[in-house]
mmCIF file of C-alpha atoms in Angstrom:
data_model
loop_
_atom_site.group_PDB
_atom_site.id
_atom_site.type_symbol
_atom_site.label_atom_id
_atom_site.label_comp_id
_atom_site.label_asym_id
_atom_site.label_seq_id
_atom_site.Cartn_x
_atom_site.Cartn_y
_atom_site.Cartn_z
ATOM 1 C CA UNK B 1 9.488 -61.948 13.281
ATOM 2 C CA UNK B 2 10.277 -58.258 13.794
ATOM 3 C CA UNK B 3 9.518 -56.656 16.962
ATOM 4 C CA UNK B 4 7.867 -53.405 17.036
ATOM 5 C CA UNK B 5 10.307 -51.759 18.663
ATOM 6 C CA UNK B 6 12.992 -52.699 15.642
ATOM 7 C CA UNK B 7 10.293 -51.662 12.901
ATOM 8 C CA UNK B 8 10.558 -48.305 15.065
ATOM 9 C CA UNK B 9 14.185 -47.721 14.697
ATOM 10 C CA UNK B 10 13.876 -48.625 10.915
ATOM 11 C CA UNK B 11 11.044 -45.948 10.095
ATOM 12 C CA UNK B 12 13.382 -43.715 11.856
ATOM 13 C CA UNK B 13 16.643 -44.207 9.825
ATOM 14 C CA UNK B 14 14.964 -44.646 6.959
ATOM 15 C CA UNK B 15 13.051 -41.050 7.801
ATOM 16 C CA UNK B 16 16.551 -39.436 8.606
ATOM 17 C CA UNK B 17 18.402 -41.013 5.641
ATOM 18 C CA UNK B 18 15.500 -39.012 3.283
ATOM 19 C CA UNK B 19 16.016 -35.616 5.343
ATOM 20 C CA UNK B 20 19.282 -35.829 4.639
ATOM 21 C CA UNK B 21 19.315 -36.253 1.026
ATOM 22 C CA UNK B 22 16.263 -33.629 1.038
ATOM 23 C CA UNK B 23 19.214 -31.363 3.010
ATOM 24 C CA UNK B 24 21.601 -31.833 0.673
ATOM 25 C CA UNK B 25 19.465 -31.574 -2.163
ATOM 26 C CA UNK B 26 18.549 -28.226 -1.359
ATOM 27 C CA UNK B 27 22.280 -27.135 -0.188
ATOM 28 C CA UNK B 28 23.496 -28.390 -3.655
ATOM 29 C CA UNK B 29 20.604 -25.852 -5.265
ATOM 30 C CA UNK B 30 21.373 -23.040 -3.009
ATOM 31 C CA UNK B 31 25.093 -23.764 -4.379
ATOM 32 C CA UNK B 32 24.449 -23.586 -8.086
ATOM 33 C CA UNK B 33 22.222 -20.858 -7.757
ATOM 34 C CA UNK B 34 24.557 -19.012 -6.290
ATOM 35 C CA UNK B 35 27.272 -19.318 -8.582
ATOM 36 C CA UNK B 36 25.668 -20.315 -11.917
ATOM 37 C CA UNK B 37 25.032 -18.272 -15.054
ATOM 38 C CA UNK B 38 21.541 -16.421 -15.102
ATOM 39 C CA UNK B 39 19.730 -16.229 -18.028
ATOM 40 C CA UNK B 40 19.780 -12.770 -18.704
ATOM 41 C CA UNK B 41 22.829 -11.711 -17.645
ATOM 42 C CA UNK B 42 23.671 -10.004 -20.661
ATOM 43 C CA UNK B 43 21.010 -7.993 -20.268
ATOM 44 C CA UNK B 44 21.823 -7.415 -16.451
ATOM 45 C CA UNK B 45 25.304 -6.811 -17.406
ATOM 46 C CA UNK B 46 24.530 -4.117 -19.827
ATOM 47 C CA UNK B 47 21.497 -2.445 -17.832
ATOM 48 C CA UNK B 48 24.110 -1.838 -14.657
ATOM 49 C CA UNK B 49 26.464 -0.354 -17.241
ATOM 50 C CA UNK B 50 24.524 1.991 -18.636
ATOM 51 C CA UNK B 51 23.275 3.382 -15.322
ATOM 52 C CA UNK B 52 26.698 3.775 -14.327
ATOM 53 C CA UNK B 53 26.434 1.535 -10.875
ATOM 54 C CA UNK B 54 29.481 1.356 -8.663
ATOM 55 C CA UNK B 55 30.884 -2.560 -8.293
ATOM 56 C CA UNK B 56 29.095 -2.543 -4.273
ATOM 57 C CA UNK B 57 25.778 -1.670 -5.422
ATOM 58 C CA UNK B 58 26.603 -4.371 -8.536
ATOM 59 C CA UNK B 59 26.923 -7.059 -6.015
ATOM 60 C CA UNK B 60 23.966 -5.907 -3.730
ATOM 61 C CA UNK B 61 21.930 -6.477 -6.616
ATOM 62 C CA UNK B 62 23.711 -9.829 -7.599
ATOM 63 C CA UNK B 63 22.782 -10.817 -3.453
ATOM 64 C CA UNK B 64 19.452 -9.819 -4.051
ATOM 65 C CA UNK B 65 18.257 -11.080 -7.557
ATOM 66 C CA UNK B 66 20.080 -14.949 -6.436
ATOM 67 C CA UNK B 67 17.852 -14.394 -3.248
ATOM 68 C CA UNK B 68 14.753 -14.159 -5.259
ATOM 69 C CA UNK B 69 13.053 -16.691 -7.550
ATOM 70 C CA UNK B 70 13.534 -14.613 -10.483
ATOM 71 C CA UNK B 71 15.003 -17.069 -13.588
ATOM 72 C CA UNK B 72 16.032 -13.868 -15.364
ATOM 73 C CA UNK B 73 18.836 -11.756 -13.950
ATOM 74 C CA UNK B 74 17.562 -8.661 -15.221
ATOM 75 C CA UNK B 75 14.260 -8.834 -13.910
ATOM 76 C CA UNK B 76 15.308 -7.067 -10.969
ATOM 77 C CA UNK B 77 16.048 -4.087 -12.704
ATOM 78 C CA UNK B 78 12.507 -3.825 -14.804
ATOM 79 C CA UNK B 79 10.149 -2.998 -12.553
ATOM 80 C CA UNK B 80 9.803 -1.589 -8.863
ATOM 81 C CA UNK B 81 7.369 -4.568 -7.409
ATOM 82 C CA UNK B 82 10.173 -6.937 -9.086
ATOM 83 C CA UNK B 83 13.004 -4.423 -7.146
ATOM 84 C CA UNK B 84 10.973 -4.740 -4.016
ATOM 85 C CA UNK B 85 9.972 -8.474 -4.123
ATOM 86 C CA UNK B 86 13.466 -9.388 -3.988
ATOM 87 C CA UNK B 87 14.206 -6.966 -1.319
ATOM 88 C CA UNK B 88 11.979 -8.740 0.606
ATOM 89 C CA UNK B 89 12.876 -12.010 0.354
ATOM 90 C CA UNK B 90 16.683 -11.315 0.436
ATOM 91 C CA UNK B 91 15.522 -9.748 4.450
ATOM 92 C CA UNK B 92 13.173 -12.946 5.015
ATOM 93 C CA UNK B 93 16.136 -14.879 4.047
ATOM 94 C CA UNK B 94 18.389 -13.254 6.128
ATOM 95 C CA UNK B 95 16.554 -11.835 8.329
ATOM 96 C CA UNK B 96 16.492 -8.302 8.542
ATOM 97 C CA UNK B 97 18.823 -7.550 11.820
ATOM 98 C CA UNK B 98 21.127 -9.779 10.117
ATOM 99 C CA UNK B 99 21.993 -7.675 7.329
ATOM 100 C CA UNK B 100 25.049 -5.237 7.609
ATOM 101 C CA UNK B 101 24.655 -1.942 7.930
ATOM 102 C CA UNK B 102 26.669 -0.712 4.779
ATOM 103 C CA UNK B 103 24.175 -2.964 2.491
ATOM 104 C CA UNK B 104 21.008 -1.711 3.995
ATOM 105 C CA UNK B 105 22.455 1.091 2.752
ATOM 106 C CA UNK B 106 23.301 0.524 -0.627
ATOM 107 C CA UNK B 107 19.563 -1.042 -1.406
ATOM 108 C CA UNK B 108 18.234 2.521 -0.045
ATOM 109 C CA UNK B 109 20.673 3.941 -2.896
ATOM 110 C CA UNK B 110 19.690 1.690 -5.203
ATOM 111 C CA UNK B 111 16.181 2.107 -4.880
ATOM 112 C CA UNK B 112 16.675 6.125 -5.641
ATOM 113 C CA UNK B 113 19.240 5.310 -8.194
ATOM 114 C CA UNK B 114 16.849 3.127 -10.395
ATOM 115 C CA UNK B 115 14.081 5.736 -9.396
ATOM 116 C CA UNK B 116 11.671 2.825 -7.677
ATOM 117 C CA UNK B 117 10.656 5.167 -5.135
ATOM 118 C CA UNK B 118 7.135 6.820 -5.067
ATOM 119 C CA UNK B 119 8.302 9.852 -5.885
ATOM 120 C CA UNK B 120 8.174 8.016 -9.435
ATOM 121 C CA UNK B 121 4.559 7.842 -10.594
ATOM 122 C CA UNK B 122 5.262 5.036 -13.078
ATOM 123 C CA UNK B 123 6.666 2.689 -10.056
ATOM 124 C CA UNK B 124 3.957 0.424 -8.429
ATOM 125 C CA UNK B 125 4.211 0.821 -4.806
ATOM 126 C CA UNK B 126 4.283 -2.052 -3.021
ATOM 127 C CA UNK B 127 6.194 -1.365 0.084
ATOM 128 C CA UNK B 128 6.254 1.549 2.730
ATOM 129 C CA UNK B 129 10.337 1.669 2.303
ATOM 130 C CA UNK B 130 9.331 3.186 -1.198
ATOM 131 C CA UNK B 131 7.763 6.162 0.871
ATOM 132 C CA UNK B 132 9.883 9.814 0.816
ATOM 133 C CA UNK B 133 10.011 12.149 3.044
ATOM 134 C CA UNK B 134 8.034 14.936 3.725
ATOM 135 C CA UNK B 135 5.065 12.374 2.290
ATOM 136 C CA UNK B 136 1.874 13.300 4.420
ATOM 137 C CA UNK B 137 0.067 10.272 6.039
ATOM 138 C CA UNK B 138 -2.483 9.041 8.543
ATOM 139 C CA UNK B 139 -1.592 7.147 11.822
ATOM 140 C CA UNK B 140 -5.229 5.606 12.792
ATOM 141 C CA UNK B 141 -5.166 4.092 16.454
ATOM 142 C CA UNK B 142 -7.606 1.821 17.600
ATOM 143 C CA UNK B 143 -8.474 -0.284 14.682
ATOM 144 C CA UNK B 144 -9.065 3.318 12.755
ATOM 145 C CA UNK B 145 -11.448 5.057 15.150
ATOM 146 C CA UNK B 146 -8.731 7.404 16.217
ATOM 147 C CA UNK B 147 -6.765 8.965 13.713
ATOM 148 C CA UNK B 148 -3.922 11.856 13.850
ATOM 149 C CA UNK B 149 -2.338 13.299 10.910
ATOM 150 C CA UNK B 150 1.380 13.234 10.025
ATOM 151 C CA UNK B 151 4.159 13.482 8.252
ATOM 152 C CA UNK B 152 7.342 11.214 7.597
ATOM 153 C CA UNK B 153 10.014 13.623 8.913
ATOM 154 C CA UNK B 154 12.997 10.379 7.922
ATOM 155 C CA UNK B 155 12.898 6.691 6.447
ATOM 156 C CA UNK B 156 15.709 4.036 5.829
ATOM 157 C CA UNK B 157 15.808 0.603 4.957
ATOM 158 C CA UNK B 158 14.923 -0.595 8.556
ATOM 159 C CA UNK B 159 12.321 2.276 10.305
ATOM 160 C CA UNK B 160 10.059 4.894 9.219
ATOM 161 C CA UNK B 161 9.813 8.521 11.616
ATOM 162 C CA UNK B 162 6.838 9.662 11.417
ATOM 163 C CA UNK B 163 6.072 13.670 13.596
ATOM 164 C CA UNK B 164 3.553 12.526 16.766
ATOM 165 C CA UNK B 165 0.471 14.697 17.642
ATOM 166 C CA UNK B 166 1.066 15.588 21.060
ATOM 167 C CA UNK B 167 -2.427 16.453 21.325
ATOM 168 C CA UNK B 168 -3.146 12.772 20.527
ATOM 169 C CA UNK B 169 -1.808 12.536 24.482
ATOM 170 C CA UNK B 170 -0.721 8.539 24.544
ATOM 171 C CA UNK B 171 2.867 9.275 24.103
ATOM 172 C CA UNK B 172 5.184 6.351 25.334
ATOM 173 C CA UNK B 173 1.519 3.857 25.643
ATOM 174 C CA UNK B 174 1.889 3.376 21.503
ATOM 175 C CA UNK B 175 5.467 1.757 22.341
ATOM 176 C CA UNK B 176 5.037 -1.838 21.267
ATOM 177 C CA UNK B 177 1.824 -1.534 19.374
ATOM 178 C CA UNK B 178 -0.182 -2.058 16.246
ATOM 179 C CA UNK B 179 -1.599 1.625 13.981
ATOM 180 C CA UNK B 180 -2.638 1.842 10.623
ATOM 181 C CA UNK B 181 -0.234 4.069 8.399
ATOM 182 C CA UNK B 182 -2.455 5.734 5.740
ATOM 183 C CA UNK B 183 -0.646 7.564 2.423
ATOM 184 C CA UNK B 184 -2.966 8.586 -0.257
ATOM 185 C CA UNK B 185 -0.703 8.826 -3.687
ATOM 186 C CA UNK B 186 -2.217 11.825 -6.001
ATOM 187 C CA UNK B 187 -4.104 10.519 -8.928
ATOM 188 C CA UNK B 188 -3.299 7.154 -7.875
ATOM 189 C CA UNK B 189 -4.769 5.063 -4.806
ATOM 190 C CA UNK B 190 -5.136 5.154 -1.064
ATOM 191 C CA UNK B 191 -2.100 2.840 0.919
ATOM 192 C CA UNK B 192 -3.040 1.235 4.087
ATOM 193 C CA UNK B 193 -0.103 -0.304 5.796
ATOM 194 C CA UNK B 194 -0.082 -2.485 9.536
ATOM 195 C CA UNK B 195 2.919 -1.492 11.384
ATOM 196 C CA UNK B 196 4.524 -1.466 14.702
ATOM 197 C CA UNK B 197 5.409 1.584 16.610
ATOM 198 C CA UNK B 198 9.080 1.089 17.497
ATOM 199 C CA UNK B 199 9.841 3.793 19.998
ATOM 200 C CA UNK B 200 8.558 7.272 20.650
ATOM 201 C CA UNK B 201 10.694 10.506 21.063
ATOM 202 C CA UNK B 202 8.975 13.552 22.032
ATOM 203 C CA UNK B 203 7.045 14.636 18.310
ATOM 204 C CA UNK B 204 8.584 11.635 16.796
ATOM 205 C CA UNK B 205 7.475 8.010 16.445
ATOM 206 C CA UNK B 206 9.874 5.340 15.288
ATOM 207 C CA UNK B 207 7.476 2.839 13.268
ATOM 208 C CA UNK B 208 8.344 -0.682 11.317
ATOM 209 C CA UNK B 209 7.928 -1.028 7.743
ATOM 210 C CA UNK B 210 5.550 -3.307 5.988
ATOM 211 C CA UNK B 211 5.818 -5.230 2.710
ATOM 212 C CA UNK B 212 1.851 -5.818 2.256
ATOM 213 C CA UNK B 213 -0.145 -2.724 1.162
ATOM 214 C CA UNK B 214 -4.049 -2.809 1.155
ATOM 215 C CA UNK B 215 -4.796 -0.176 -1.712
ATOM 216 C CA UNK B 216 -7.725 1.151 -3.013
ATOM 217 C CA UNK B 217 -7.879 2.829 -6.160
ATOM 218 C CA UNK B 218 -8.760 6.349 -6.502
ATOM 219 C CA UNK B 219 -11.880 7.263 -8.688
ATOM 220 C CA UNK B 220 -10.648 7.051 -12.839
ATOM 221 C CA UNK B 221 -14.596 7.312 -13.552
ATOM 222 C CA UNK B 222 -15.878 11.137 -14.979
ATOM 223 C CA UNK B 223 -16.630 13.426 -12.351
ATOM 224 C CA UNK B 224 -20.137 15.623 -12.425
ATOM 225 C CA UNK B 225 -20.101 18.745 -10.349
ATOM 226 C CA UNK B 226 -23.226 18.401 -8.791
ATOM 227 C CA UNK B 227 -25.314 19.857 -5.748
ATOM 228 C CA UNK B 228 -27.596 17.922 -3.836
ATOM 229 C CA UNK B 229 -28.661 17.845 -0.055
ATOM 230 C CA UNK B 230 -27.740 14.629 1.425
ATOM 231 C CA UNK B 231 -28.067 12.870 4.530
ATOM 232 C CA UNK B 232 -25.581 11.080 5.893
ATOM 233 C CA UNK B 233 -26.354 8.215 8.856
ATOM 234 C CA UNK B 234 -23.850 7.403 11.139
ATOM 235 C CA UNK B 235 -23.353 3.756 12.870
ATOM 236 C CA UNK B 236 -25.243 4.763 16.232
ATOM 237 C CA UNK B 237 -28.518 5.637 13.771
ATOM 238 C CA UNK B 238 -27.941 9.615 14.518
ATOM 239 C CA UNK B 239 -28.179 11.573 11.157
ATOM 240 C CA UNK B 240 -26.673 14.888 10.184
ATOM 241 C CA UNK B 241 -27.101 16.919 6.705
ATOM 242 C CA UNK B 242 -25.071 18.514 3.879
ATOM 243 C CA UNK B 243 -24.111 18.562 0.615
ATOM 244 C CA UNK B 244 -23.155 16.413 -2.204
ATOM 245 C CA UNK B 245 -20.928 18.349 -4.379
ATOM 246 C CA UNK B 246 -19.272 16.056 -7.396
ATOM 247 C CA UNK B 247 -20.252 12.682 -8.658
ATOM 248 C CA UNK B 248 -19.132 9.658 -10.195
ATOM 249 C CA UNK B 249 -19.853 5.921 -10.398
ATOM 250 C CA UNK B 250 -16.511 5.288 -8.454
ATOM 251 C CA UNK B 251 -17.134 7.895 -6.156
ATOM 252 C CA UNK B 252 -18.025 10.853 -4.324
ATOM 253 C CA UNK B 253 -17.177 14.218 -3.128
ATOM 254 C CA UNK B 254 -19.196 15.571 -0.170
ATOM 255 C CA UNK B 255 -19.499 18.363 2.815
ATOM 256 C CA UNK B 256 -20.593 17.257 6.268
ATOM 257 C CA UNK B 257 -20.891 19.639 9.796
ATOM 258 C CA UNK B 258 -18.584 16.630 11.060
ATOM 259 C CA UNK B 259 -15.199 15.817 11.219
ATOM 260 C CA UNK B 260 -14.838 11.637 9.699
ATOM 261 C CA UNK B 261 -11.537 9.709 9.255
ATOM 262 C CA UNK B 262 -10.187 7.967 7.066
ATOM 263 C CA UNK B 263 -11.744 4.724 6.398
ATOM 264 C CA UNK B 264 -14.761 5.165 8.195
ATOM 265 C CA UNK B 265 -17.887 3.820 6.732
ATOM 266 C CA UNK B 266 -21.543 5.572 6.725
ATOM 267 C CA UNK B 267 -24.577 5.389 4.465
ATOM 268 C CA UNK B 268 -25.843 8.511 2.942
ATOM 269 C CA UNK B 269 -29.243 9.366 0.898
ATOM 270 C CA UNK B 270 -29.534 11.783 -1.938
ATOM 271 C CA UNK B 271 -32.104 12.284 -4.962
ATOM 272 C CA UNK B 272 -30.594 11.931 -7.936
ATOM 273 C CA UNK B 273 -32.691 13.678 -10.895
ATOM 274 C CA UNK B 274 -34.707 11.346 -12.723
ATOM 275 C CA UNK B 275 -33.957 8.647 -11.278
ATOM 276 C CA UNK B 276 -34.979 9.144 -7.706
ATOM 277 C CA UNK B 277 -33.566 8.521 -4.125
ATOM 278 C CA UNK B 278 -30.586 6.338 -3.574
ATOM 279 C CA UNK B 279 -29.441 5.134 -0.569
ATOM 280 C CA UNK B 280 -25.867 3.824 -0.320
ATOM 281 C CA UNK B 281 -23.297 2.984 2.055
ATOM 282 C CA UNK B 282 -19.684 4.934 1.346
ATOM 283 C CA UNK B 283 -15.980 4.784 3.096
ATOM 284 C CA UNK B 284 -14.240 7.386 3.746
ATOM 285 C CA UNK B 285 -11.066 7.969 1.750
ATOM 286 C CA UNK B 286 -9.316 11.406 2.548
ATOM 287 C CA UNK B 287 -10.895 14.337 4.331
ATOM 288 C CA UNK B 288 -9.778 17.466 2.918
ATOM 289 C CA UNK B 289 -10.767 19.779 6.130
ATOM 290 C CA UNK B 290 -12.991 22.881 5.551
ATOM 291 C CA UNK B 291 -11.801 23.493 1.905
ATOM 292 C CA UNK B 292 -14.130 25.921 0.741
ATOM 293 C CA UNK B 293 -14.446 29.042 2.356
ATOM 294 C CA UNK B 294 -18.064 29.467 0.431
ATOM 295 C CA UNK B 295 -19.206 26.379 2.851
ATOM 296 C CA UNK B 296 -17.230 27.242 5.735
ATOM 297 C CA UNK B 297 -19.463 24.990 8.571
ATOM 298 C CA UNK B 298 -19.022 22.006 5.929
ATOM 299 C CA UNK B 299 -15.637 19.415 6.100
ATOM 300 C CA UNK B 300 -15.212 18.111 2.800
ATOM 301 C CA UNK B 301 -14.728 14.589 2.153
ATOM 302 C CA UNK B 302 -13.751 12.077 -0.582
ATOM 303 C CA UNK B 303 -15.406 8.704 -0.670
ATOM 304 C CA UNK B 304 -16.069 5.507 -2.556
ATOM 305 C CA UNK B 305 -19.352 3.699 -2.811
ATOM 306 C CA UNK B 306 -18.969 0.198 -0.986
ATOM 307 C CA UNK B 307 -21.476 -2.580 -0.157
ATOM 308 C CA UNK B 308 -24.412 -3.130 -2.695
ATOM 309 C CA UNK B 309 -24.163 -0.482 -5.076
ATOM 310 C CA UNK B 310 -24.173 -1.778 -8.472
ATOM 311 C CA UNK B 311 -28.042 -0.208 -9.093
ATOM 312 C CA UNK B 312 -26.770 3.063 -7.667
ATOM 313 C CA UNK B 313 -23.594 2.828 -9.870
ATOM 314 C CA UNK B 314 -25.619 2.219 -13.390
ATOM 315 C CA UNK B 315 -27.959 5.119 -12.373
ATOM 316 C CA UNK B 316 -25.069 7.255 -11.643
ATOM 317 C CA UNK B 317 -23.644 6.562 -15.203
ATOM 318 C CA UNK B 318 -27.014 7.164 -16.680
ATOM 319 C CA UNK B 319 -27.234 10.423 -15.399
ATOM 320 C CA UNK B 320 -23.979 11.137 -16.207
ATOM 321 C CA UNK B 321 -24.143 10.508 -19.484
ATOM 322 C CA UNK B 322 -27.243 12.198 -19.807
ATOM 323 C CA UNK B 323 -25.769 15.299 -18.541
ATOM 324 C CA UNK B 324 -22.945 15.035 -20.986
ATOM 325 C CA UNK B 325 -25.263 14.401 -24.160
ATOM 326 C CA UNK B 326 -27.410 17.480 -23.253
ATOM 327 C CA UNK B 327 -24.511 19.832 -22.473
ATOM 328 C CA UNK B 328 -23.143 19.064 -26.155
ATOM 329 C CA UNK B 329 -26.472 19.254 -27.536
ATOM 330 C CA UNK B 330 -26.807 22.367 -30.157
ATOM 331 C CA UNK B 331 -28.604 25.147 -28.597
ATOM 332 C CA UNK B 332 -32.313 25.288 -30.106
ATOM 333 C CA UNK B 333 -32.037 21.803 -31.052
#
């Protein structure tokens, strides 16, 4: 009869015999991956030609597209998200402080080479390394009640320096912690990014990258100028008035006597004619400041409908379309 204690010993070799072959297993496919023929190399082989890439940025990309889970060799070079995918998983892999110097390098001059940056309005942004310079942004502090604006004065492939609001007055407190990085892409969407403030330098903040974007799309639906009072009600129930100046079933444009952030969320009431009052909670996407020097008491303010809106939504396209069909009505008809 066995003994328990033997059965023990047995489960264990026989558990450490499979982990090894599992090791080796995986050792032998990180081998042949490695060092096997891509499908698509051809392809890859002619693309890196024809953009006339030295032999170091040639083998950055080689490091980066065996890193990935890509079958295709070229893939790499199709889109940016592909470009940036890899990226990440090649500094996953090794682990970002890892890498050398000289090939953090290279990926930054790759990324500008194959024009993957956001500079590009055909690339998909899907990481903050994508961002340029000079690129205006929001840091929001405080889980977005607080909120400076800013500008990215330098990025590489390991930080991004963003100017500091001195007025702002935390200075070296932000060391070590969590803001929001905002970027709102013309025509595009609105970026929201989690990173970690690095180190702080007078006007300058030293801030992590991230590889997960939360994006919300910027209004694509037709806009009606429009001008109706509104009332606006804050989270603490106090109210204030203005204006609703264009209209669409994506979204607004409105003026306000206050100053909101980014991201904050408040519901508004207007009358919408023939149709009657709607009541619907917005966010705030970008505010533009006092824009208008016709409404100079009023900060104007982008914003998409969120919550239950869908009856507000069809009404807004009804009287939309409305609008439309009587403007290109014949005069007299």
């Amino acid at each position: 009869m066995i003994e328990p204690l033997q059965l023990f010993w047995i489960f264990g070799v026989v558990v450490l015999v499979l982990a090894l072959v599992a090791l080796w297993e995986i050792q032998r496919s990180n081998l042949r991956r490695e060092h096997e023929v891509m499908f698509g190399t051809p392809l890859f082989d002619a693309h890196v030609k024809e953009l006339g890439l030295l032999p170091e940025e040639i083998r950055v990309l080689e490091k980066l597209v065996r890193s990935s889970r890509y079958e295709n060799k070229d893939a790499i070079l199709n889109t940016a998200a592909l470009f940036e995918s890899a990226v990440s998983n090649y500094y996953d892999f090794k682990g970002e402080e890892n890498v050398d110097e000289a090939v953090l390098a290279t990926i930054g001059s790759l990324r500008k080479k194959l024009n993957f940056t956001a500079a590009n309005p055909l690339a998909t942004v899907s990481s903050t390394r994508q961002y340029n310079e000079t690129n205006r942004v929001d840091v929001l502090l405080d889980g977005g009640t607080r909120m400076f604006r800013s500008v990215i004065l330098a990025t590489d492939e390991r930080n991004l320096v963003v100017s500091y609001d001195e007025s702002v007055g935390l200075g070296r407190s932000l060391v070590g912690r969590t803001v929001w990085l905002r970027w709102t892409r013309p025509e595009d969407a609105v970026y929201t990014a989690k990173v970690l403030v690095k180190s702080f330098d007078g006007g300058r903040l030293t801030i992590s990258h991230a590889s997960t974007l939360e994006k919300k799309q910027l209004r694509r639906w037709v806009r009606e100028p429009v001008d109706f009072p509104v009332t606006a009600t804050l989270g603490d129930g106090s109210t204030c008035n203005g204006v609703l100046l264009d209209l669409s079933a994506g979204g607004i444009l409105l003026g306000l006597p206050m100053d909101f952030s980014s991201g904050q969320r408040l519901k508004i009431k207007f009358e919408l004619p023939s149709f009657g009052e709607e009541n619907v909670e917005i966010e705030i996407l970008r505010n533009l400041g006092h824009k208008n020097p016709d409404l100079p008491d009023y900060f104007f303010l982008t914003a998409s409908f969120s919550g239950a809106f869908g009856w507000t939504q069809e009404r807004v396209l009804q009287y939309i379309f409305e609008v439309h069909k009587q403007k290109k009505a014949p005069e007299g008809a």
